[in-house]
Amino acid sequence: MGSMGSDKQITGWAARDSSGILSPYKYSLRTTGAEDVVMKVLYCGICHTDIHQTKNHLGMSNYPMVPGHEVVGEVIEVGSDVTKFKVGDVVGAGVIVGCCRSCGPCKSDIEQYCNKRVWSYNDVYTDGKPTQGGFASAMVVDQKFVVKIPEKLAPEQAAPLLCAGLTVYSPLKHLGLTGSGLKAGILGLGGVGHMGVKIAKAMGHHVTVISSSDKKREEAMDDLGADAYLVSSDTEGMTAAVDSLDYIIDTIPVFHPLEPYISLLKVGGKHVIMGVINEPLQFVTPVIMLGRKSITGSFIGSMTEMSEMLEFCAEKGLTSTIEMVKMDYVNKAFERLERNDVRYRFVVDVAGSNLEQ
């Protein structure tokens, strides 16, 4: 197919400053390269990281910024060297759209840990143009960072899996925690946490949801199928659960103490941190040493793991629990997400929002 050219003007919704308020913004897509896939964006999930970025919580934001990194779209053009995709395919793109391809992580198929990774937005691409995300009518993405959405998965359901689902799946795979019979703790029941419950249950794990209040007990147990529910301020319940868990998936995106949760781990247990927090967390060393426990971090996952995770979800019939909104509701959705007022992931119906009108 012929190139759309660098003058292909599209419309996205961009933040202009640290207020984080999004509004329509016209910009041009880069010229379609030989390895590039051009997708018409169908759906895009809203992640807590989008708030951090649009509001400059991490001090590294560049504006105008079109966020969105849980992107599902339909291929409308492919570059001359693209072999994995064809026009009409339903595909996804996630947090990363570039890497150096020559460092240790890239050669080890864990390109998400490349120091020269290129973020899907709020970054600069190899051609010097700023990257913009999925809150827009179209995206151009290198084929390496595009994945096919299995036919069994509804496209809007697949969007949050590209970040939230992958973020849970990757450490379980890497740490050898995929076998049945393990005891899991899911700390925080938001977008990532709810997928943690679903994926851990599908792997045959006994799942305890740990939360700061009792208000999510019913949905954790009845809607998501958790086996147990623990309120972190319930001293008796927390004491009874000491030394009971093989691992904890910690999804809390704000400062919180670690020691109460580490005490819940068995000998050799692993506390996996996933929340983006811009202040130091603390613990005293005996809580780790006296149980040979580990505090580790994990960041999204590789493209190989993304494909595996999507196939796993398709095979197990797993979906994300979403609330669909149109683009003109996006600022309200961001406000609600900051209040944790969503079950459990907003997905923007980008194609249905008619951005180009």
mmCIF file of N, CA, C and O in Angstrom, residues 132-228:
data_model
loop_
_atom_site.group_PDB
_atom_site.id
_atom_site.type_symbol
_atom_site.label_atom_id
_atom_site.label_comp_id
_atom_site.label_asym_id
_atom_site.label_seq_id
_atom_site.Cartn_x
_atom_site.Cartn_y
_atom_site.Cartn_z
ATOM 1 N N GLN A 132 2.984 9.970 20.457
ATOM 2 C CA GLN A 132 1.653 10.265 20.985
ATOM 3 C C GLN A 132 0.873 8.955 21.066
ATOM 4 O O GLN A 132 1.059 8.057 20.246
ATOM 5 N N GLY A 133 -0.005 8.866 22.063
ATOM 6 C CA GLY A 133 -0.640 7.605 22.379
ATOM 7 C C GLY A 133 -1.969 7.338 21.715
ATOM 8 O O GLY A 133 -2.309 7.903 20.670
ATOM 9 N N GLY A 134 -2.757 6.487 22.380
ATOM 10 C CA GLY A 134 -3.943 5.903 21.763
ATOM 11 C C GLY A 134 -5.232 6.668 21.913
ATOM 12 O O GLY A 134 -6.263 6.226 21.406
ATOM 13 N N PHE A 135 -5.195 7.829 22.598
ATOM 14 C CA PHE A 135 -6.401 8.660 22.642
ATOM 15 C C PHE A 135 -6.445 9.497 21.371
ATOM 16 O O PHE A 135 -6.459 10.731 21.405
ATOM 17 N N ALA A 136 -6.427 8.821 20.248
ATOM 18 C CA ALA A 136 -6.338 9.478 18.944
ATOM 19 C C ALA A 136 -6.928 8.554 17.898
ATOM 20 O O ALA A 136 -7.082 7.353 18.120
ATOM 21 N N SER A 137 -7.237 9.111 16.733
ATOM 22 C CA SER A 137 -7.907 8.314 15.712
ATOM 23 C C SER A 137 -6.997 7.289 15.055
ATOM 24 O O SER A 137 -7.475 6.311 14.481
ATOM 25 N N ALA A 138 -5.677 7.487 15.123
ATOM 26 C CA ALA A 138 -4.761 6.533 14.485
ATOM 27 C C ALA A 138 -3.407 6.557 15.178
ATOM 28 O O ALA A 138 -3.062 7.515 15.874
ATOM 29 N N MET A 139 -2.641 5.483 14.977
ATOM 30 C CA MET A 139 -1.268 5.383 15.479
ATOM 31 C C MET A 139 -0.420 4.671 14.448
ATOM 32 O O MET A 139 -0.919 3.836 13.685
ATOM 33 N N VAL A 140 0.878 4.987 14.434
ATOM 34 C CA VAL A 140 1.856 4.249 13.638
ATOM 35 C C VAL A 140 2.796 3.563 14.616
ATOM 36 O O VAL A 140 3.401 4.221 15.466
ATOM 37 N N VAL A 141 2.922 2.230 14.513
ATOM 38 C CA VAL A 141 3.731 1.468 15.466
ATOM 39 C C VAL A 141 4.588 0.457 14.708
ATOM 40 O O VAL A 141 4.103 -0.218 13.795
ATOM 41 N N ASP A 142 5.863 0.355 15.088
ATOM 42 C CA ASP A 142 6.745 -0.659 14.529
ATOM 43 C C ASP A 142 6.140 -2.046 14.766
ATOM 44 O O ASP A 142 5.645 -2.331 15.869
ATOM 45 N N GLN A 143 6.214 -2.922 13.766
ATOM 46 C CA GLN A 143 5.555 -4.229 13.878
ATOM 47 C C GLN A 143 6.044 -5.065 15.067
ATOM 48 O O GLN A 143 5.306 -5.903 15.589
ATOM 49 N N LYS A 144 7.274 -4.830 15.520
ATOM 50 C CA LYS A 144 7.783 -5.575 16.675
ATOM 51 C C LYS A 144 6.929 -5.329 17.916
ATOM 52 O O LYS A 144 6.827 -6.197 18.786
ATOM 53 N N PHE A 145 6.310 -4.148 17.978
ATOM 54 C CA PHE A 145 5.570 -3.758 19.179
ATOM 55 C C PHE A 145 4.055 -3.799 18.964
ATOM 56 O O PHE A 145 3.301 -3.138 19.674
ATOM 57 N N VAL A 146 3.663 -4.587 17.985
ATOM 58 C CA VAL A 146 2.245 -4.799 17.695
ATOM 59 C C VAL A 146 1.941 -6.277 17.928
ATOM 60 O O VAL A 146 2.767 -7.144 17.654
ATOM 61 N N VAL A 147 0.780 -6.566 18.447
ATOM 62 C CA VAL A 147 0.394 -7.946 18.725
ATOM 63 C C VAL A 147 -1.003 -8.191 18.163
ATOM 64 O O VAL A 147 -1.840 -7.292 18.150
ATOM 65 N N LYS A 148 -1.224 -9.403 17.680
ATOM 66 C CA LYS A 148 -2.544 -9.747 17.152
ATOM 67 C C LYS A 148 -3.486 -10.066 18.304
ATOM 68 O O LYS A 148 -3.098 -10.735 19.264
ATOM 69 N N ILE A 149 -4.709 -9.567 18.229
ATOM 70 C CA ILE A 149 -5.719 -9.865 19.253
ATOM 71 C C ILE A 149 -6.424 -11.159 18.860
ATOM 72 O O ILE A 149 -6.976 -11.254 17.755
ATOM 73 N N PRO A 150 -6.406 -12.183 19.723
ATOM 74 C CA PRO A 150 -7.081 -13.450 19.387
ATOM 75 C C PRO A 150 -8.557 -13.223 19.075
ATOM 76 O O PRO A 150 -9.210 -12.373 19.694
ATOM 77 N N GLU A 151 -9.074 -14.006 18.129
ATOM 78 C CA GLU A 151 -10.462 -13.833 17.707
ATOM 79 C C GLU A 151 -11.448 -14.064 18.843
ATOM 80 O O GLU A 151 -12.541 -13.499 18.858
ATOM 81 N N LYS A 152 -11.076 -14.903 19.813
ATOM 82 C CA LYS A 152 -11.988 -15.199 20.925
ATOM 83 C C LYS A 152 -12.146 -14.026 21.886
ATOM 84 O O LYS A 152 -13.034 -14.045 22.732
ATOM 85 N N LEU A 153 -11.264 -13.039 21.803
ATOM 86 C CA LEU A 153 -11.323 -11.891 22.714
ATOM 87 C C LEU A 153 -12.023 -10.714 22.041
ATOM 88 O O LEU A 153 -11.653 -10.315 20.935
ATOM 89 N N ALA A 154 -13.011 -10.140 22.704
ATOM 90 C CA ALA A 154 -13.634 -8.917 22.193
ATOM 91 C C ALA A 154 -12.599 -7.794 22.254
ATOM 92 O O ALA A 154 -11.883 -7.675 23.249
ATOM 93 N N PRO A 155 -12.466 -6.987 21.193
ATOM 94 C CA PRO A 155 -11.416 -5.964 21.157
ATOM 95 C C PRO A 155 -11.438 -5.016 22.347
ATOM 96 O O PRO A 155 -10.389 -4.680 22.898
ATOM 97 N N GLU A 156 -12.634 -4.587 22.769
ATOM 98 C CA GLU A 156 -12.701 -3.644 23.893
ATOM 99 C C GLU A 156 -12.264 -4.303 25.198
ATOM 100 O O GLU A 156 -11.710 -3.662 26.090
ATOM 101 N N GLN A 157 -12.480 -5.629 25.304
ATOM 102 C CA GLN A 157 -12.042 -6.369 26.486
ATOM 103 C C GLN A 157 -10.526 -6.536 26.494
ATOM 104 O O GLN A 157 -9.895 -6.594 27.545
ATOM 105 N N ALA A 158 -9.970 -6.635 25.310
ATOM 106 C CA ALA A 158 -8.528 -6.885 25.204
ATOM 107 C C ALA A 158 -7.693 -5.675 25.593
ATOM 108 O O ALA A 158 -6.553 -5.825 26.058
ATOM 109 N N ALA A 159 -8.244 -4.463 25.427
ATOM 110 C CA ALA A 159 -7.442 -3.250 25.649
ATOM 111 C C ALA A 159 -6.742 -3.238 27.016
ATOM 112 O O ALA A 159 -5.505 -3.097 27.074
ATOM 113 N N PRO A 160 -7.453 -3.422 28.145
ATOM 114 C CA PRO A 160 -6.763 -3.373 29.434
ATOM 115 C C PRO A 160 -5.781 -4.521 29.657
ATOM 116 O O PRO A 160 -4.876 -4.407 30.488
ATOM 117 N N LEU A 161 -5.962 -5.609 28.931
ATOM 118 C CA LEU A 161 -5.032 -6.729 29.080
ATOM 119 C C LEU A 161 -3.624 -6.345 28.631
ATOM 120 O O LEU A 161 -2.631 -6.886 29.121
ATOM 121 N N LEU A 162 -3.529 -5.390 27.703
ATOM 122 C CA LEU A 162 -2.238 -5.023 27.122
ATOM 123 C C LEU A 162 -1.315 -4.349 28.129
ATOM 124 O O LEU A 162 -0.107 -4.275 27.915
ATOM 125 N N CYS A 163 -1.890 -3.851 29.225
ATOM 126 C CA CYS A 163 -1.072 -3.296 30.308
ATOM 127 C C CYS A 163 -1.384 -4.028 31.604
ATOM 128 O O CYS A 163 -0.540 -4.708 32.160
ATOM 129 N N ALA A 164 -2.614 -3.920 32.072
ATOM 130 C CA ALA A 164 -2.979 -4.502 33.365
ATOM 131 C C ALA A 164 -2.806 -6.025 33.374
ATOM 132 O O ALA A 164 -2.231 -6.591 34.308
ATOM 133 N N GLY A 165 -3.289 -6.692 32.336
ATOM 134 C CA GLY A 165 -3.152 -8.145 32.270
ATOM 135 C C GLY A 165 -1.705 -8.579 32.156
ATOM 136 O O GLY A 165 -1.245 -9.495 32.854
ATOM 137 N N LEU A 166 -0.961 -7.916 31.292
ATOM 138 C CA LEU A 166 0.450 -8.249 31.070
ATOM 139 C C LEU A 166 1.278 -7.993 32.321
ATOM 140 O O LEU A 166 2.190 -8.762 32.653
ATOM 141 N N THR A 167 0.978 -6.915 33.028
ATOM 142 C CA THR A 167 1.734 -6.540 34.224
ATOM 143 C C THR A 167 1.664 -7.626 35.291
ATOM 144 O O THR A 167 2.628 -7.849 36.024
ATOM 145 N N VAL A 168 0.547 -8.325 35.368
ATOM 146 C CA VAL A 168 0.393 -9.434 36.318
ATOM 147 C C VAL A 168 1.015 -10.716 35.768
ATOM 148 O O VAL A 168 1.718 -11.441 36.480
ATOM 149 N N TYR A 169 0.767 -10.992 34.501
ATOM 150 C CA TYR A 169 1.202 -12.260 33.911
ATOM 151 C C TYR A 169 2.732 -12.393 33.897
ATOM 152 O O TYR A 169 3.283 -13.455 34.211
ATOM 153 N N SER A 170 3.422 -11.317 33.542
ATOM 154 C CA SER A 170 4.873 -11.375 33.354
ATOM 155 C C SER A 170 5.643 -11.820 34.601
ATOM 156 O O SER A 170 6.462 -12.745 34.523
ATOM 157 N N PRO A 171 5.416 -11.211 35.781
ATOM 158 C CA PRO A 171 6.179 -11.668 36.945
ATOM 159 C C PRO A 171 5.829 -13.078 37.381
ATOM 160 O O PRO A 171 6.702 -13.815 37.861
ATOM 161 N N LEU A 172 4.562 -13.472 37.236
ATOM 162 C CA LEU A 172 4.199 -14.843 37.597
ATOM 163 C C LEU A 172 4.957 -15.833 36.724
ATOM 164 O O LEU A 172 5.465 -16.856 37.202
ATOM 165 N N LYS A 173 5.057 -15.529 35.442
ATOM 166 C CA LYS A 173 5.818 -16.386 34.523
ATOM 167 C C LYS A 173 7.305 -16.381 34.894
ATOM 168 O O LYS A 173 7.943 -17.424 35.028
ATOM 169 N N HIS A 174 7.872 -15.187 35.051
ATOM 170 C CA HIS A 174 9.307 -15.061 35.307
ATOM 171 C C HIS A 174 9.706 -15.706 36.630
ATOM 172 O O HIS A 174 10.767 -16.337 36.728
ATOM 173 N N LEU A 175 8.881 -15.565 37.656
ATOM 174 C CA LEU A 175 9.224 -16.064 38.994
ATOM 175 C C LEU A 175 8.813 -17.514 39.204
ATOM 176 O O LEU A 175 8.960 -18.049 40.301
ATOM 177 N N GLY A 176 8.284 -18.150 38.163
ATOM 178 C CA GLY A 176 7.901 -19.555 38.276
ATOM 179 C C GLY A 176 6.699 -19.770 39.170
ATOM 180 O O GLY A 176 6.598 -20.773 39.885
ATOM 181 N N LEU A 177 5.765 -18.831 39.128
ATOM 182 C CA LEU A 177 4.586 -18.884 39.998
ATOM 183 C C LEU A 177 3.316 -19.202 39.214
ATOM 184 O O LEU A 177 2.240 -18.709 39.533
ATOM 185 N N THR A 178 3.449 -20.030 38.183
ATOM 186 C CA THR A 178 2.283 -20.338 37.349
ATOM 187 C C THR A 178 1.645 -21.687 37.678
ATOM 188 O O THR A 178 0.573 -21.998 37.183
ATOM 189 N N GLY A 179 2.305 -22.491 38.509
ATOM 190 C CA GLY A 179 1.755 -23.802 38.839
ATOM 191 C C GLY A 179 0.537 -23.697 39.737
ATOM 192 O O GLY A 179 0.364 -22.725 40.475
ATOM 193 N N SER A 180 -0.322 -24.710 39.686
ATOM 194 C CA SER A 180 -1.542 -24.672 40.500
ATOM 195 C C SER A 180 -1.209 -24.923 41.971
ATOM 196 O O SER A 180 -0.147 -25.448 42.311
ATOM 197 N N GLY A 181 -2.134 -24.529 42.843
ATOM 198 C CA GLY A 181 -1.996 -24.812 44.267
ATOM 199 C C GLY A 181 -1.287 -23.747 45.080
ATOM 200 O O GLY A 181 -1.183 -23.873 46.302
ATOM 201 N N LEU A 182 -0.791 -22.689 44.436
ATOM 202 C CA LEU A 182 -0.102 -21.630 45.180
ATOM 203 C C LEU A 182 -1.109 -20.740 45.899
ATOM 204 O O LEU A 182 -2.284 -20.670 45.528
ATOM 205 N N LYS A 183 -0.626 -20.046 46.927
ATOM 206 C CA LYS A 183 -1.474 -19.110 47.676
ATOM 207 C C LYS A 183 -1.024 -17.689 47.348
ATOM 208 O O LYS A 183 0.130 -17.314 47.589
ATOM 209 N N ALA A 184 -1.956 -16.917 46.781
ATOM 210 C CA ALA A 184 -1.650 -15.577 46.278
ATOM 211 C C ALA A 184 -2.318 -14.516 47.131
ATOM 212 O O ALA A 184 -3.426 -14.707 47.622
ATOM 213 N N GLY A 185 -1.640 -13.391 47.256
ATOM 214 C CA GLY A 185 -2.250 -12.196 47.829
ATOM 215 C C GLY A 185 -2.287 -11.112 46.772
ATOM 216 O O GLY A 185 -1.286 -10.879 46.092
ATOM 217 N N ILE A 186 -3.434 -10.489 46.590
ATOM 218 C CA ILE A 186 -3.557 -9.372 45.649
ATOM 219 C C ILE A 186 -3.825 -8.127 46.480
ATOM 220 O O ILE A 186 -4.869 -8.013 47.129
ATOM 221 N N LEU A 187 -2.872 -7.215 46.473
ATOM 222 C CA LEU A 187 -2.952 -6.010 47.299
ATOM 223 C C LEU A 187 -3.429 -4.848 46.441
ATOM 224 O O LEU A 187 -2.733 -4.389 45.544
ATOM 225 N N GLY A 188 -4.669 -4.413 46.703
ATOM 226 C CA GLY A 188 -5.278 -3.358 45.899
ATOM 227 C C GLY A 188 -6.142 -3.952 44.798
ATOM 228 O O GLY A 188 -5.693 -4.842 44.069
ATOM 229 N N LEU A 189 -7.367 -3.484 44.694
ATOM 230 C CA LEU A 189 -8.305 -4.091 43.738
ATOM 231 C C LEU A 189 -8.745 -3.061 42.702
ATOM 232 O O LEU A 189 -9.918 -2.736 42.574
ATOM 233 N N GLY A 190 -7.776 -2.550 41.951
ATOM 234 C CA GLY A 190 -8.077 -1.644 40.851
ATOM 235 C C GLY A 190 -7.930 -2.363 39.530
ATOM 236 O O GLY A 190 -8.193 -3.570 39.420
ATOM 237 N N GLY A 191 -7.472 -1.629 38.502
ATOM 238 C CA GLY A 191 -7.348 -2.202 37.171
ATOM 239 C C GLY A 191 -6.398 -3.383 37.117
ATOM 240 O O GLY A 191 -6.723 -4.448 36.579
ATOM 241 N N VAL A 192 -5.194 -3.227 37.693
ATOM 242 C CA VAL A 192 -4.220 -4.319 37.702
ATOM 243 C C VAL A 192 -4.656 -5.395 38.692
ATOM 244 O O VAL A 192 -4.594 -6.591 38.398
ATOM 245 N N GLY A 193 -5.110 -4.970 39.868
ATOM 246 C CA GLY A 193 -5.493 -5.929 40.899
ATOM 247 C C GLY A 193 -6.603 -6.865 40.476
ATOM 248 O O GLY A 193 -6.564 -8.067 40.742
ATOM 249 N N HIS A 194 -7.609 -6.340 39.799
ATOM 250 C CA HIS A 194 -8.721 -7.214 39.409
ATOM 251 C C HIS A 194 -8.274 -8.244 38.379
ATOM 252 O O HIS A 194 -8.732 -9.381 38.391
ATOM 253 N N MET A 195 -7.316 -7.857 37.505
ATOM 254 C CA MET A 195 -6.769 -8.846 36.569
ATOM 255 C C MET A 195 -5.873 -9.835 37.308
ATOM 256 O O MET A 195 -5.786 -11.003 36.921
ATOM 257 N N GLY A 196 -5.221 -9.371 38.380
ATOM 258 C CA GLY A 196 -4.427 -10.276 39.196
ATOM 259 C C GLY A 196 -5.271 -11.388 39.780
ATOM 260 O O GLY A 196 -4.887 -12.565 39.763
ATOM 261 N N VAL A 197 -6.449 -11.029 40.291
ATOM 262 C CA VAL A 197 -7.361 -12.039 40.841
ATOM 263 C C VAL A 197 -7.755 -13.024 39.750
ATOM 264 O O VAL A 197 -7.683 -14.253 39.933
ATOM 265 N N LYS A 198 -8.154 -12.504 38.590
ATOM 266 C CA LYS A 198 -8.656 -13.379 37.527
ATOM 267 C C LYS A 198 -7.566 -14.313 36.987
ATOM 268 O O LYS A 198 -7.803 -15.504 36.769
ATOM 269 N N ILE A 199 -6.376 -13.751 36.746
ATOM 270 C CA ILE A 199 -5.296 -14.570 36.183
ATOM 271 C C ILE A 199 -4.809 -15.596 37.201
ATOM 272 O O ILE A 199 -4.590 -16.773 36.867
ATOM 273 N N ALA A 200 -4.643 -15.176 38.461
ATOM 274 C CA ALA A 200 -4.186 -16.124 39.491
ATOM 275 C C ALA A 200 -5.200 -17.262 39.675
ATOM 276 O O ALA A 200 -4.822 -18.428 39.787
ATOM 277 N N LYS A 201 -6.479 -16.916 39.687
ATOM 278 C CA LYS A 201 -7.508 -17.957 39.807
ATOM 279 C C LYS A 201 -7.460 -18.912 38.612
ATOM 280 O O LYS A 201 -7.595 -20.122 38.780
ATOM 281 N N ALA A 202 -7.271 -18.362 37.413
ATOM 282 C CA ALA A 202 -7.219 -19.204 36.214
ATOM 283 C C ALA A 202 -6.006 -20.129 36.232
ATOM 284 O O ALA A 202 -6.014 -21.180 35.577
ATOM 285 N N MET A 203 -4.963 -19.748 36.964
ATOM 286 C CA MET A 203 -3.779 -20.603 37.103
ATOM 287 C C MET A 203 -3.946 -21.646 38.209
ATOM 288 O O MET A 203 -3.057 -22.456 38.447
ATOM 289 N N GLY A 204 -5.087 -21.579 38.905
ATOM 290 C CA GLY A 204 -5.347 -22.557 39.955
ATOM 291 C C GLY A 204 -4.830 -22.152 41.316
ATOM 292 O O GLY A 204 -4.584 -23.005 42.176
ATOM 293 N N HIS A 205 -4.663 -20.843 41.565
ATOM 294 C CA HIS A 205 -4.154 -20.372 42.842
ATOM 295 C C HIS A 205 -5.305 -20.047 43.805
ATOM 296 O O HIS A 205 -6.400 -19.682 43.372
ATOM 297 N N HIS A 206 -5.026 -20.174 45.097
ATOM 298 C CA HIS A 206 -5.932 -19.701 46.144
ATOM 299 C C HIS A 206 -5.654 -18.221 46.315
ATOM 300 O O HIS A 206 -4.522 -17.826 46.606
ATOM 301 N N VAL A 207 -6.657 -17.372 46.137
ATOM 302 C CA VAL A 207 -6.426 -15.928 46.062
ATOM 303 C C VAL A 207 -7.061 -15.192 47.233
ATOM 304 O O VAL A 207 -8.274 -15.323 47.483
ATOM 305 N N THR A 208 -6.223 -14.434 47.948
ATOM 306 C CA THR A 208 -6.691 -13.547 49.009
ATOM 307 C C THR A 208 -6.552 -12.103 48.538
ATOM 308 O O THR A 208 -5.452 -11.677 48.167
ATOM 309 N N VAL A 209 -7.639 -11.369 48.518
ATOM 310 C CA VAL A 209 -7.579 -9.940 48.215
ATOM 311 C C VAL A 209 -7.334 -9.192 49.529
ATOM 312 O O VAL A 209 -8.011 -9.447 50.531
ATOM 313 N N ILE A 210 -6.359 -8.294 49.511
ATOM 314 C CA ILE A 210 -6.024 -7.501 50.700
ATOM 315 C C ILE A 210 -6.360 -6.048 50.387
ATOM 316 O O ILE A 210 -5.875 -5.489 49.395
ATOM 317 N N SER A 211 -7.196 -5.446 51.227
ATOM 318 C CA SER A 211 -7.651 -4.085 50.970
ATOM 319 C C SER A 211 -7.672 -3.282 52.266
ATOM 320 O O SER A 211 -7.621 -3.843 53.359
ATOM 321 N N SER A 212 -7.742 -1.967 52.138
ATOM 322 C CA SER A 212 -7.711 -1.097 53.319
ATOM 323 C C SER A 212 -9.075 -0.992 54.002
ATOM 324 O O SER A 212 -9.166 -0.487 55.111
ATOM 325 N N SER A 213 -10.121 -1.439 53.340
ATOM 326 C CA SER A 213 -11.458 -1.382 53.944
ATOM 327 C C SER A 213 -12.263 -2.588 53.487
ATOM 328 O O SER A 213 -11.840 -3.358 52.629
ATOM 329 N N ASP A 214 -13.442 -2.709 54.083
ATOM 330 C CA ASP A 214 -14.306 -3.860 53.801
ATOM 331 C C ASP A 214 -15.185 -3.644 52.575
ATOM 332 O O ASP A 214 -15.889 -4.551 52.149
ATOM 333 N N LYS A 215 -15.125 -2.445 51.980
ATOM 334 C CA LYS A 215 -16.153 -2.084 50.993
ATOM 335 C C LYS A 215 -16.075 -2.872 49.684
ATOM 336 O O LYS A 215 -17.055 -2.929 48.950
ATOM 337 N N LYS A 216 -14.939 -3.496 49.400
ATOM 338 C CA LYS A 216 -14.834 -4.259 48.153
ATOM 339 C C LYS A 216 -14.960 -5.774 48.360
ATOM 340 O O LYS A 216 -14.733 -6.555 47.441
ATOM 341 N N ARG A 217 -15.315 -6.166 49.593
ATOM 342 C CA ARG A 217 -15.368 -7.603 49.901
ATOM 343 C C ARG A 217 -16.319 -8.349 48.963
ATOM 344 O O ARG A 217 -15.964 -9.379 48.386
ATOM 345 N N GLU A 218 -17.518 -7.833 48.826
ATOM 346 C CA GLU A 218 -18.532 -8.541 48.043
ATOM 347 C C GLU A 218 -18.108 -8.707 46.588
ATOM 348 O O GLU A 218 -18.219 -9.791 46.011
ATOM 349 N N GLU A 219 -17.592 -7.614 46.004
ATOM 350 C CA GLU A 219 -17.201 -7.733 44.591
ATOM 351 C C GLU A 219 -15.973 -8.622 44.423
ATOM 352 O O GLU A 219 -15.866 -9.364 43.440
ATOM 353 N N ALA A 220 -15.059 -8.582 45.394
ATOM 354 C CA ALA A 220 -13.877 -9.440 45.312
ATOM 355 C C ALA A 220 -14.270 -10.913 45.361
ATOM 356 O O ALA A 220 -13.791 -11.726 44.562
ATOM 357 N N MET A 221 -15.145 -11.236 46.284
ATOM 358 C CA MET A 221 -15.523 -12.636 46.491
ATOM 359 C C MET A 221 -16.556 -13.110 45.465
ATOM 360 O O MET A 221 -16.395 -14.156 44.841
ATOM 361 N N ASP A 222 -17.613 -12.320 45.280
ATOM 362 C CA ASP A 222 -18.731 -12.772 44.449
ATOM 363 C C ASP A 222 -18.501 -12.509 42.965
ATOM 364 O O ASP A 222 -18.744 -13.380 42.126
ATOM 365 N N ASP A 223 -18.019 -11.313 42.634
ATOM 366 C CA ASP A 223 -17.866 -10.961 41.214
ATOM 367 C C ASP A 223 -16.584 -11.531 40.612
ATOM 368 O O ASP A 223 -16.582 -12.015 39.482
ATOM 369 N N LEU A 224 -15.483 -11.451 41.374
ATOM 370 C CA LEU A 224 -14.185 -11.842 40.813
ATOM 371 C C LEU A 224 -13.752 -13.240 41.226
ATOM 372 O O LEU A 224 -12.819 -13.789 40.650
ATOM 373 N N GLY A 225 -14.400 -13.813 42.229
ATOM 374 C CA GLY A 225 -14.105 -15.191 42.598
ATOM 375 C C GLY A 225 -12.931 -15.388 43.520
ATOM 376 O O GLY A 225 -12.346 -16.484 43.580
ATOM 377 N N ALA A 226 -12.547 -14.334 44.270
ATOM 378 C CA ALA A 226 -11.472 -14.498 45.252
ATOM 379 C C ALA A 226 -11.895 -15.503 46.319
ATOM 380 O O ALA A 226 -13.080 -15.682 46.601
ATOM 381 N N ASP A 227 -10.897 -16.157 46.931
ATOM 382 C CA ASP A 227 -11.183 -17.169 47.947
ATOM 383 C C ASP A 227 -11.265 -16.582 49.348
ATOM 384 O O ASP A 227 -11.907 -17.152 50.230
ATOM 385 N N ALA A 228 -10.580 -15.465 49.566
ATOM 386 C CA ALA A 228 -10.552 -14.855 50.894
ATOM 387 C C ALA A 228 -10.374 -13.351 50.743
ATOM 388 O O ALA A 228 -9.928 -12.860 49.688
#
